[in-house]
Amino acid sequence: MLQNYLKIAWRNLLKNKVNTAINIVGLAIGMVCCILIVMYVADELSFDRYWPNGERIYRMALERKYPDRVTKYAIIPPSYAQDVKRELPEVEEAVRLIQFGGNGVGTLMKYQGQTLEERNVMLADTSFFRVFQVPLLQGQPDQVLSRPNTVVLTKSTAERIFKKENPVGKTLEIVQGPQLEITGVCEDLPANVHFTFDFLVSTKGFPFAEQVNHVGFAAVTYLLLKPNSDPQAVERKLPALVEKYAAGEIQRSFGVSYQDYIKAGNGYYYFLQPARNIHLDSNLEAELRPNGNRKIVYIFSVIAVFVLLIACINFMNLATARSSERAREVGIRKALGSHRSQLAMQFLTESVLLSLFSFVLSLLLVLLLLPFFNALAEKQLPADFLIRWDTLPLMLLLAVLIGLGAGSYPAGVLSSFEPIKVLKGKFMSTSQGHLLRNGLVVFQFSISIILIICTLVVLTQLRYLQNKELGFTKEAVVNLQGAGFLGPNTEAFKQEVGQIAGVEAVGGTNATPGSEGGFFGIIFRKDGETETVTGRGTIADDGYLQTMKINMQAGRAFSKSFNDSLSVVINEEAAKELGLTDPIGKKILSPTDFDGADGAEVAYTVVGVMKNFHYQSLHQRIAPLFVLNNRWVGRSDNRIVVRIQSEDPQALIARTEQIWKKYLPEQPFHYSFLESDWGALYRSEQVSQRIFSLFSLLAILIACMGLLGLAIYIIQQRTKEIGIRKVLGATVASIVTLLSIDFLKLVLIALIIAAPVAWYAMDRWLQDFAYRIDIPWWAFVLAGVLAVLIAFLTVSYQSIRAALMNPVKSLKTE
């Protein structure tokens, strides 16, 4: 019997090639969307499942409360790791990770005369391999990082540097740093973990990692809890530890008792984050890598389900569109003795067969489109996901279920026809059938319109972020990284670069707007008061503010004409929080010193007030900013910014590189444009917008195919009516309007349903931005116009074709 079903199904599919092709392609597109999103979601959900003890690993993070705001950090003071392990019985082991280098600068190493620039160097405690259990190919877990100046390399790094040689026992020299002995080689970390490294260097021997520090943030700290330990119980014990160990340091640094410090609105509140949730649930300051977003994962999952539903609805509408053609077949087969269940099975077989063909086509399309999708989503999704033993059977089962689900309604409708009526030509659709099909089309277009609106709002927010007045001019600024290696040659280098034709200005700093790191925490208080203001600090030379074209609200920028070694330039927000109504010339004090004196307050004179400008992403509100002069700090500029005005910027950059090589022949020359650096802050939103756009387009395409199916169906039902109207004098235009208006009503109903849903979703999404747009009304209007236009173009061909049909032929056919 099954063989007979398959044979008849195959004949019917071949008999209606156009309809079959539309069905297969429409369903395949829906499956492609679903498979690609499932691959994306599966990759996001797989993060940090690599660690054998992953369910017991927690990151100790900090919620730092300031009098006016709260900021959460992934890095904490480095001394807490051993304190927690020593005092809390629930903690089995603790380990610290500290990024080495950073701020856009690689670590320079030398081996046998070869200079290597490495950007993925991490410091770690001896306990690292006990906590994370990364497999070691060479070396013992408890020994590889037990001595100062030892390093473990990943397998790929060892092969890249040493080829087939055994690296263990060899040494690498850090330029302007210690020599490192290679004591082990470990497996490469997979891409789906929230941190990675090529070099793992022992923290032993680095003073900043070994000195007692319970206030300054430096280390990412992980705890391995004992089996069955309660992380919430551990969290409840952390406040007592903070008071025990940090109170003395706060007294020495800030000159106030811990209790007064807390009463003033400050606080250190530590909490634990499950390692397996960090990638999707954490978005703290100083994350080791950019993380994902669980909201986006959920949104994309919903999109996958809805796009697949749209494809199934499309399939159902196209199947019912042919119901009048198959009604006579059903009548004859019933008259010859076929049971309803047999007819239903026949139609379900056709549906499943179509679904399986669509599934095969979708696999081929996914393989073809995967490189494009990886580039779009900035992922490395593997193609073998499609043929894995745990995914292929599930996808095949899903294809069968889709066929049964999508085919159940057409099978039920077609098998229910009464043979006497259909053989007499009295076949008519029920009002319930019309209502259901119209409802399905409304559902399809509601989802499509929601996706269109969301895409327009996301795009508008991104444009707002990229074009908002920032308070400085980011265009035509070249950012030279790693300038700290210039040392005493910094000023000579800047002078030579400033003489290049097309260079407008040159400045030096340790952090540029939008850069990772560089902006450090700093505390100031007004002279004569005890209340402190915590903000961000940066270091700049005499030309930086002018080069960036940062506007001054009062006073001046640093200048070589003055002795600015103990001067400070602040922003309007800092002046406001310090309570300085006339800040120029006022003294403000900070315990943050750069000459090694522990806790000694330094008095700075305010010489200028900058207008508030955005030096961080627009996800965050502008915080107090204090700019110190590099003459006092005694540090070389880690970044040099060059404002250019040239028709040939590449030639100018090439000349700059020549000057760079004159002073630093071994140091790689790295530059970027500040405008690009700023745009990179919103990369995750750009990825989301691109994916939204893609699936919105595909959803609309599938919905239009469903609308086409409904148009064919309804026009077939109204062929006689159209003929009579033409005989009575109706024009082609009036008939096209009559046929199209019903479909446009469905689209308008979909718009009414979609608008509040889209508004709610986008309002929630925009809450993540400190600076955001109001949801534009025109996005709803444009989405509605696009949907109506697309629907009209889809239906108009069938409507015009029906209106042009000879009425005699129409009436004869009926």
XYZ file of C-alpha atoms in Angstrom, residues 175-743:
569
model
C 61.087 42.981 24.769
C 61.623 45.316 27.735
C 60.651 42.404 29.962
C 61.850 39.101 31.411
C 62.942 35.921 29.692
C 60.313 33.173 29.798
C 61.132 29.480 30.068
C 58.698 27.223 28.203
C 57.574 24.522 30.620
C 54.554 23.025 28.867
C 52.327 22.747 25.814
C 48.549 22.463 26.069
C 45.717 21.820 23.662
C 44.223 24.788 21.827
C 41.069 26.120 23.409
C 37.958 25.795 21.234
C 36.292 28.900 19.808
C 33.241 28.521 22.054
C 34.794 29.564 25.381
C 34.663 33.068 26.839
C 38.438 33.538 26.968
C 41.393 32.307 24.998
C 45.192 32.516 25.001
C 48.265 31.536 23.025
C 50.708 32.082 25.891
C 49.906 31.377 29.539
C 52.524 33.044 31.737
C 52.940 32.416 35.461
C 51.850 35.306 37.699
C 54.827 34.576 39.950
C 57.477 37.239 39.622
C 55.098 40.027 38.577
C 54.890 42.496 41.491
C 51.440 43.859 40.585
C 50.047 40.319 40.776
C 51.719 39.460 44.084
C 51.343 42.642 46.122
C 48.449 42.970 48.574
C 45.608 44.786 46.822
C 41.947 44.711 47.826
C 40.885 47.969 46.131
C 42.452 48.248 42.653
C 40.945 46.092 39.901
C 43.315 43.879 37.910
C 42.446 40.170 37.843
C 39.644 38.036 36.479
C 39.123 35.563 39.329
C 37.520 32.118 39.094
C 36.455 29.846 41.939
C 36.098 26.081 41.752
C 33.490 25.192 44.349
C 33.413 21.846 46.077
C 30.723 19.402 44.883
C 27.214 20.269 46.094
C 28.316 23.674 47.432
C 25.791 26.497 47.317
C 27.130 29.526 45.386
C 24.576 31.773 47.090
C 25.978 30.748 50.468
C 29.423 31.783 49.238
C 28.072 35.155 48.051
C 26.537 35.825 51.467
C 29.981 35.485 53.091
C 31.759 37.886 50.726
C 30.697 41.221 52.362
C 32.414 40.213 55.613
C 35.604 39.421 53.690
C 35.487 42.819 51.977
C 35.193 44.651 55.277
C 37.932 42.529 56.831
C 40.514 43.031 54.101
C 39.553 46.250 52.269
C 38.710 48.549 55.195
C 42.334 49.305 56.038
C 43.288 50.011 52.432
C 40.278 52.307 51.999
C 41.272 54.209 55.159
C 44.829 54.659 53.879
C 43.809 55.533 50.300
C 40.780 57.754 50.873
C 41.353 59.063 54.385
C 37.949 57.941 55.645
C 36.757 54.948 57.613
C 35.103 52.052 55.808
C 31.744 52.844 57.439
C 31.888 56.508 56.365
C 32.967 55.422 52.912
C 29.877 53.213 52.606
C 27.600 55.919 54.040
C 28.856 58.321 51.360
C 27.295 56.053 48.746
C 30.272 53.851 47.873
C 30.441 50.088 48.007
C 32.109 46.894 46.809
C 29.546 44.141 46.267
C 30.928 40.874 44.940
C 28.831 38.206 43.253
C 29.387 34.883 41.484
C 28.682 34.189 37.830
C 28.401 30.575 36.588
C 31.153 30.129 34.000
C 28.709 28.498 31.603
C 26.448 31.570 31.644
C 29.118 34.241 31.185
C 28.992 34.385 27.385
C 25.249 35.015 27.151
C 24.453 36.725 30.446
C 27.456 38.908 31.235
C 28.211 42.337 29.832
C 30.566 43.792 32.405
C 33.436 46.232 32.185
C 36.758 44.567 31.207
C 35.363 41.319 29.817
C 38.072 39.047 28.428
C 36.210 38.754 25.114
C 33.087 40.329 23.642
C 30.152 38.282 24.834
C 26.872 37.281 23.260
C 23.377 38.215 24.325
C 20.745 35.785 25.543
C 17.981 38.119 24.352
C 19.312 37.896 20.803
C 19.461 34.095 21.059
C 15.824 33.995 22.149
C 14.774 36.457 19.456
C 16.511 34.475 16.729
C 14.986 31.237 18.061
C 11.511 32.770 17.830
C 12.307 34.022 14.322
C 13.341 30.498 13.289
C 10.057 29.051 14.534
C 7.970 31.786 12.931
C 9.742 31.640 9.566
C 9.232 27.890 9.502
C 5.570 28.380 10.418
C 5.239 30.907 7.600
C 6.692 28.330 5.213
C 4.268 25.657 6.456
C 1.327 28.045 6.128
C 2.501 28.868 2.630
C 2.537 25.147 1.868
C -0.996 24.717 3.252
C -2.392 27.630 1.270
C -0.867 26.391 -1.953
C -2.265 22.916 -1.298
C -5.783 24.176 -0.629
C -5.497 26.429 -3.692
C -5.598 23.260 -5.786
C -8.533 21.801 -3.886
C -10.987 22.537 -6.683
C -8.704 20.753 -9.154
C -8.513 17.671 -6.934
C -12.144 17.641 -5.857
C -13.252 15.584 -8.894
C -10.395 13.110 -8.267
C -11.559 12.694 -4.659
C -15.183 12.209 -5.772
C -14.268 9.495 -8.279
C -12.003 7.649 -5.850
C -14.661 7.742 -3.140
C -17.272 6.534 -5.588
C -14.977 3.603 -6.396
C -14.731 2.656 -2.712
C -11.796 4.572 -1.260
C -12.099 5.376 2.417
C -11.451 8.837 3.818
C -8.433 7.546 5.791
C -6.904 6.146 2.594
C -7.353 9.472 0.803
C -5.920 11.350 3.775
C -2.933 9.008 3.791
C -2.435 9.639 0.070
C -2.377 13.398 0.525
C -0.119 13.126 3.607
C 2.292 10.978 1.588
C 2.490 13.703 -1.044
C 3.057 16.280 1.691
C 5.837 14.295 3.390
C 7.467 13.589 0.021
C 7.455 17.305 -0.756
C 8.887 18.053 2.673
C 11.706 15.532 2.198
C 12.578 17.013 -1.209
C 12.574 20.458 0.426
C 14.815 19.138 3.204
C 17.393 17.797 0.754
C 17.325 21.080 -1.179
C 17.654 23.048 2.068
C 20.776 21.075 3.056
C 22.385 21.898 -0.282
C 21.418 25.568 0.078
C 22.799 25.712 3.639
C 26.135 24.293 2.455
C 26.168 26.869 -0.322
C 25.161 29.804 1.907
C 27.122 28.894 5.061
C 30.286 30.873 4.178
C 28.132 33.930 3.461
C 26.189 33.477 6.705
C 29.409 33.007 8.710
C 30.712 36.285 7.326
C 27.375 37.960 8.059
C 27.169 36.683 11.641
C 30.946 36.795 12.261
C 30.905 33.133 13.229
C 32.758 29.958 12.282
C 29.845 27.549 12.140
C 31.062 24.143 10.894
C 29.401 22.455 7.932
C 29.696 19.048 9.626
C 26.859 20.140 11.949
C 24.524 18.999 9.148
C 25.803 15.410 9.084
C 26.513 14.758 12.750
C 24.896 11.655 14.179
C 23.060 13.698 16.816
C 21.695 16.358 14.447
C 20.968 14.750 11.051
C 18.369 12.215 12.365
C 16.649 15.002 14.320
C 16.510 17.254 11.265
C 15.199 14.367 9.151
C 12.522 13.650 11.761
C 11.648 17.349 11.824
C 11.258 17.327 8.029
C 8.812 14.414 8.278
C 6.878 16.134 11.062
C 6.744 19.337 9.001
C 5.324 17.349 6.115
C 2.708 15.713 8.335
C 1.855 18.975 10.100
C 1.681 21.125 6.972
C -0.206 18.433 5.083
C -2.706 17.580 7.797
C -5.109 20.432 7.056
C -5.154 19.987 3.233
C -5.449 16.216 3.699
C -8.374 16.649 6.078
C -10.136 19.122 3.789
C -9.639 17.202 0.546
C -10.550 13.815 1.972
C -13.789 15.223 3.440
C -15.393 16.167 0.085
C -18.735 14.505 -0.615
C -18.525 12.576 -3.912
C -22.077 13.353 -5.097
C -21.644 17.119 -4.750
C -18.201 17.368 -6.336
C -19.162 15.088 -9.254
C -22.188 17.310 -9.916
C -19.876 20.376 -9.879
C -21.333 21.737 -6.650
C -18.024 21.899 -4.835
C -17.868 24.982 -2.566
C -15.505 26.024 0.211
C -16.934 26.596 3.664
C -16.903 29.927 5.454
C -14.736 28.324 8.156
C -12.190 27.411 5.492
C -12.114 30.988 4.194
C -11.697 32.321 7.708
C -8.832 29.933 8.503
C -6.957 30.692 5.286
C -7.367 34.417 5.781
C -6.172 34.039 9.357
C -3.088 32.198 8.184
C -2.238 34.970 5.734
C -2.737 37.589 8.466
C -0.378 35.611 10.699
C 2.242 35.395 7.931
C 2.186 39.095 7.211
C 2.075 40.015 10.916
C 5.383 38.228 11.436
C 6.849 39.759 8.277
C 5.788 43.282 9.276
C 7.210 42.806 12.804
C 10.544 41.818 11.275
C 10.472 44.810 8.910
C 9.726 47.254 11.747
C 12.422 45.746 13.992
C 14.968 45.930 11.183
C 14.134 49.602 10.517
C 14.353 50.528 14.208
C 17.677 48.699 14.685
C 19.077 50.375 11.572
C 17.882 53.796 12.768
C 19.450 53.303 16.211
C 22.746 52.252 14.627
C 22.750 55.328 12.420
C 22.014 57.459 15.468
C 24.965 55.923 17.310
C 27.272 56.455 14.359
C 26.148 60.011 13.568
C 25.367 61.454 17.002
C 27.343 64.534 17.985
C 30.061 63.071 20.192
C 31.759 66.231 21.413
C 34.891 65.554 19.376
C 35.640 65.102 15.683
C 36.363 61.451 14.927
C 36.794 61.831 11.162
C 40.267 62.042 9.570
C 42.094 60.892 12.729
C 44.744 58.162 12.459
C 45.380 56.207 15.645
C 48.970 54.892 16.004
C 49.113 52.013 18.480
C 52.050 50.830 20.530
C 53.690 54.244 20.707
C 54.785 53.532 24.267
C 57.802 51.705 22.838
C 59.116 55.039 21.549
C 60.089 55.981 25.095
C 62.424 59.010 25.132
C 62.041 59.347 21.356
C 58.322 60.111 21.609
C 58.605 63.892 21.234
C 61.074 63.643 18.345
C 58.766 61.216 16.553
C 55.742 63.490 16.998
C 57.680 66.479 15.741
C 58.751 64.660 12.567
C 55.235 63.375 11.908
C 53.859 66.870 12.446
C 56.068 68.157 9.624
C 54.581 65.758 7.027
C 52.524 67.591 4.422
C 48.848 66.964 5.126
C 49.247 66.489 8.889
C 47.094 69.010 10.709
C 47.915 68.128 14.335
C 49.576 65.435 16.467
C 48.792 64.434 20.041
C 49.651 61.691 22.489
C 47.538 59.822 25.029
C 47.146 56.485 26.725
C 43.520 56.069 25.594
C 41.406 57.237 22.691
C 37.583 57.376 22.672
C 36.162 53.930 22.193
C 39.446 52.114 22.873
C 39.639 49.038 25.066
C 41.388 49.793 28.351
C 43.439 52.922 28.841
C 40.797 54.835 30.800
C 41.553 54.013 34.429
C 39.569 54.545 37.603
C 40.551 57.636 39.589
C 39.235 59.412 42.688
C 39.220 63.146 43.405
C 37.866 65.330 46.152
C 37.474 69.077 46.400
C 40.021 70.786 48.599
C 38.604 71.167 52.094
C 35.973 68.424 51.729
C 36.010 64.681 52.473
C 33.389 63.537 49.967
C 35.052 61.986 46.912
C 34.066 61.639 43.270
C 35.099 58.559 41.352
C 35.495 58.853 37.625
C 37.638 57.881 34.689
C 41.159 59.107 34.178
C 43.397 59.360 31.161
C 46.807 60.816 30.384
C 47.465 63.215 27.529
C 50.151 65.508 26.186
C 49.945 69.189 25.301
C 48.534 68.547 21.831
C 45.950 65.816 22.418
C 42.801 67.838 23.167
C 43.459 70.169 20.229
C 44.112 67.234 17.877
C 40.819 65.600 18.866
C 39.010 68.963 18.549
C 37.456 68.566 21.975
C 35.552 71.732 22.799
C 36.373 73.621 25.983
C 33.573 74.984 28.142
C 35.944 77.053 30.255
C 39.674 77.563 30.721
C 42.249 76.024 28.409
C 43.839 72.788 27.310
C 47.369 71.785 28.254
C 50.059 73.936 26.701
C 53.849 73.974 26.510
C 53.640 77.658 27.411
C 52.652 76.699 30.960
C 53.993 74.367 33.602
C 51.096 71.910 33.495
C 52.787 69.022 35.283
C 50.251 69.265 38.141
C 47.353 70.541 36.077
C 44.173 68.656 35.304
C 41.469 69.170 32.715
C 38.034 67.886 33.694
C 34.724 67.481 31.911
C 31.449 69.201 32.813
C 30.173 66.094 34.574
C 33.221 66.029 36.884
C 32.780 69.732 37.703
C 29.117 69.119 38.487
C 29.775 66.157 40.808
C 32.611 67.971 42.584
C 30.304 70.921 43.141
C 32.628 73.345 41.346
C 30.586 76.255 39.971
C 33.720 78.197 39.001
C 36.325 75.435 38.673
C 39.208 77.215 36.914
C 42.132 77.586 39.299
C 40.572 75.394 41.994
C 42.562 72.643 43.717
C 41.294 69.074 43.686
C 43.080 66.226 45.467
C 43.557 62.607 44.476
C 45.161 59.661 46.288
C 46.040 58.218 42.871
C 49.776 58.811 42.578
C 52.192 57.804 39.865
C 55.520 58.131 41.639
C 55.197 55.051 43.804
C 54.207 56.772 47.051
C 51.462 54.676 48.631
C 48.381 56.666 49.557
C 49.973 60.114 49.248
C 47.417 62.660 48.089
C 48.420 64.916 45.213
C 46.893 68.341 44.625
C 46.032 69.223 41.042
C 44.961 72.595 39.674
C 41.975 72.673 37.329
C 43.055 74.628 34.247
C 40.241 73.688 31.891
C 36.749 72.258 31.678
C 35.855 70.243 28.583
C 32.339 70.093 27.293
C 30.973 66.629 27.933
C 31.991 64.278 25.141
C 31.447 60.578 24.622
C 34.679 58.754 25.316
C 32.870 55.427 25.805
C 30.147 53.608 23.903
C 26.711 55.208 23.881
C 25.532 52.192 25.847
C 26.930 54.112 28.841
C 26.226 57.567 30.199
C 29.013 60.125 30.332
C 30.904 59.760 33.611
C 33.312 62.248 35.256
C 36.574 62.428 33.289
C 39.927 63.713 34.521
C 42.757 64.285 32.031
C 46.240 64.391 33.566
C 49.334 65.759 31.866
C 51.953 63.241 30.789
C 54.795 65.474 32.059
C 53.758 64.782 35.662
C 52.911 61.140 35.164
C 56.219 60.473 33.421
C 54.742 57.919 31.032
C 55.263 57.650 27.308
C 52.191 58.044 25.149
C 50.782 54.610 24.404
C 48.790 55.997 21.483
C 49.546 58.848 19.133
C 46.694 60.454 17.238
C 47.341 62.246 13.966
C 44.712 64.509 12.399
C 45.188 64.568 8.653
C 43.915 66.667 5.799
C 45.178 64.911 2.715
C 43.815 63.689 -0.601
C 46.190 60.727 -0.408
C 46.006 59.410 3.171
C 47.758 56.148 2.317
C 50.855 58.020 1.112
C 50.823 60.034 4.328
C 50.523 56.857 6.413
C 53.376 55.263 4.443
C 55.584 58.272 5.247
C 54.586 57.974 8.925
C 55.597 54.306 8.881
C 59.025 55.255 7.512
C 59.548 57.597 10.454
C 58.286 54.870 12.813
C 60.795 52.360 11.460
C 63.548 54.938 11.917
C 62.993 54.875 15.671
C 61.546 51.371 16.118
C 62.909 49.120 13.361
C 61.711 45.915 15.098
C 58.371 47.197 16.347
C 55.442 46.459 13.974
C 53.612 49.544 12.753
C 49.900 49.393 13.549
C 47.370 52.077 12.805
C 43.627 52.456 12.522
C 41.186 55.212 11.758
C 39.384 56.492 14.823
C 36.092 56.525 12.923
C 36.412 52.773 12.317
C 37.409 52.131 15.937
C 34.282 53.951 17.087
C 32.057 52.026 14.700
C 33.479 48.732 16.019
C 31.878 49.454 19.418
C 28.524 48.524 17.893
C 29.608 45.398 16.041
C 27.136 43.115 17.830
C 24.243 45.444 16.915
C 25.472 45.559 13.315
C 25.516 41.757 13.186
C 21.987 41.594 14.617
C 20.777 44.155 12.100
C 22.257 42.229 9.165
C 20.693 38.955 10.319
C 17.341 40.675 10.947
C 17.433 42.116 7.427
C 18.225 38.757 5.854
C 15.458 36.837 7.586
C 12.965 39.668 7.146
C 13.537 39.470 3.410
C 13.147 35.691 3.369
C 10.035 35.809 5.576
C 8.405 38.317 3.217
C 9.330 36.163 0.226
C 7.725 33.099 1.775
C 4.658 35.069 2.893
C 4.189 36.370 -0.648
C 4.238 32.816 -1.947
C 1.497 31.986 0.545
C -0.477 35.022 -0.549
C -0.055 33.923 -4.150
C -1.488 30.554 -3.221
C -4.512 32.141 -1.577
C -5.009 34.441 -4.593
C -5.017 31.472 -6.958
C -7.477 29.651 -4.721
C -9.938 32.536 -4.328
C -9.830 33.560 -7.986
C -10.575 29.963 -8.983
C -13.602 30.060 -6.707
C -14.813 33.350 -8.204
C -14.283 32.556 -11.900
C -18.036 32.416 -12.592
C -18.652 35.655 -10.663
C -15.937 37.425 -12.675
C -17.497 36.217 -15.948
C -20.957 37.474 -14.960
C -19.562 40.863 -13.898
C -17.790 41.261 -17.241
C -20.961 40.353 -19.160
C -22.779 43.032 -17.142
C -20.186 45.639 -18.143
C -17.545 45.590 -15.408
C -14.158 46.968 -16.479
C -10.824 45.228 -15.994
C -9.774 47.908 -13.485
C -12.888 47.448 -11.358
C -12.458 43.672 -11.287
C -8.745 43.955 -10.353
C -9.705 46.399 -7.573
C -12.455 44.070 -6.371
C -10.118 41.079 -6.215
C -7.169 42.964 -4.689
C -9.030 44.853 -1.990
C -9.796 41.694 -0.002
C -6.119 40.802 0.184
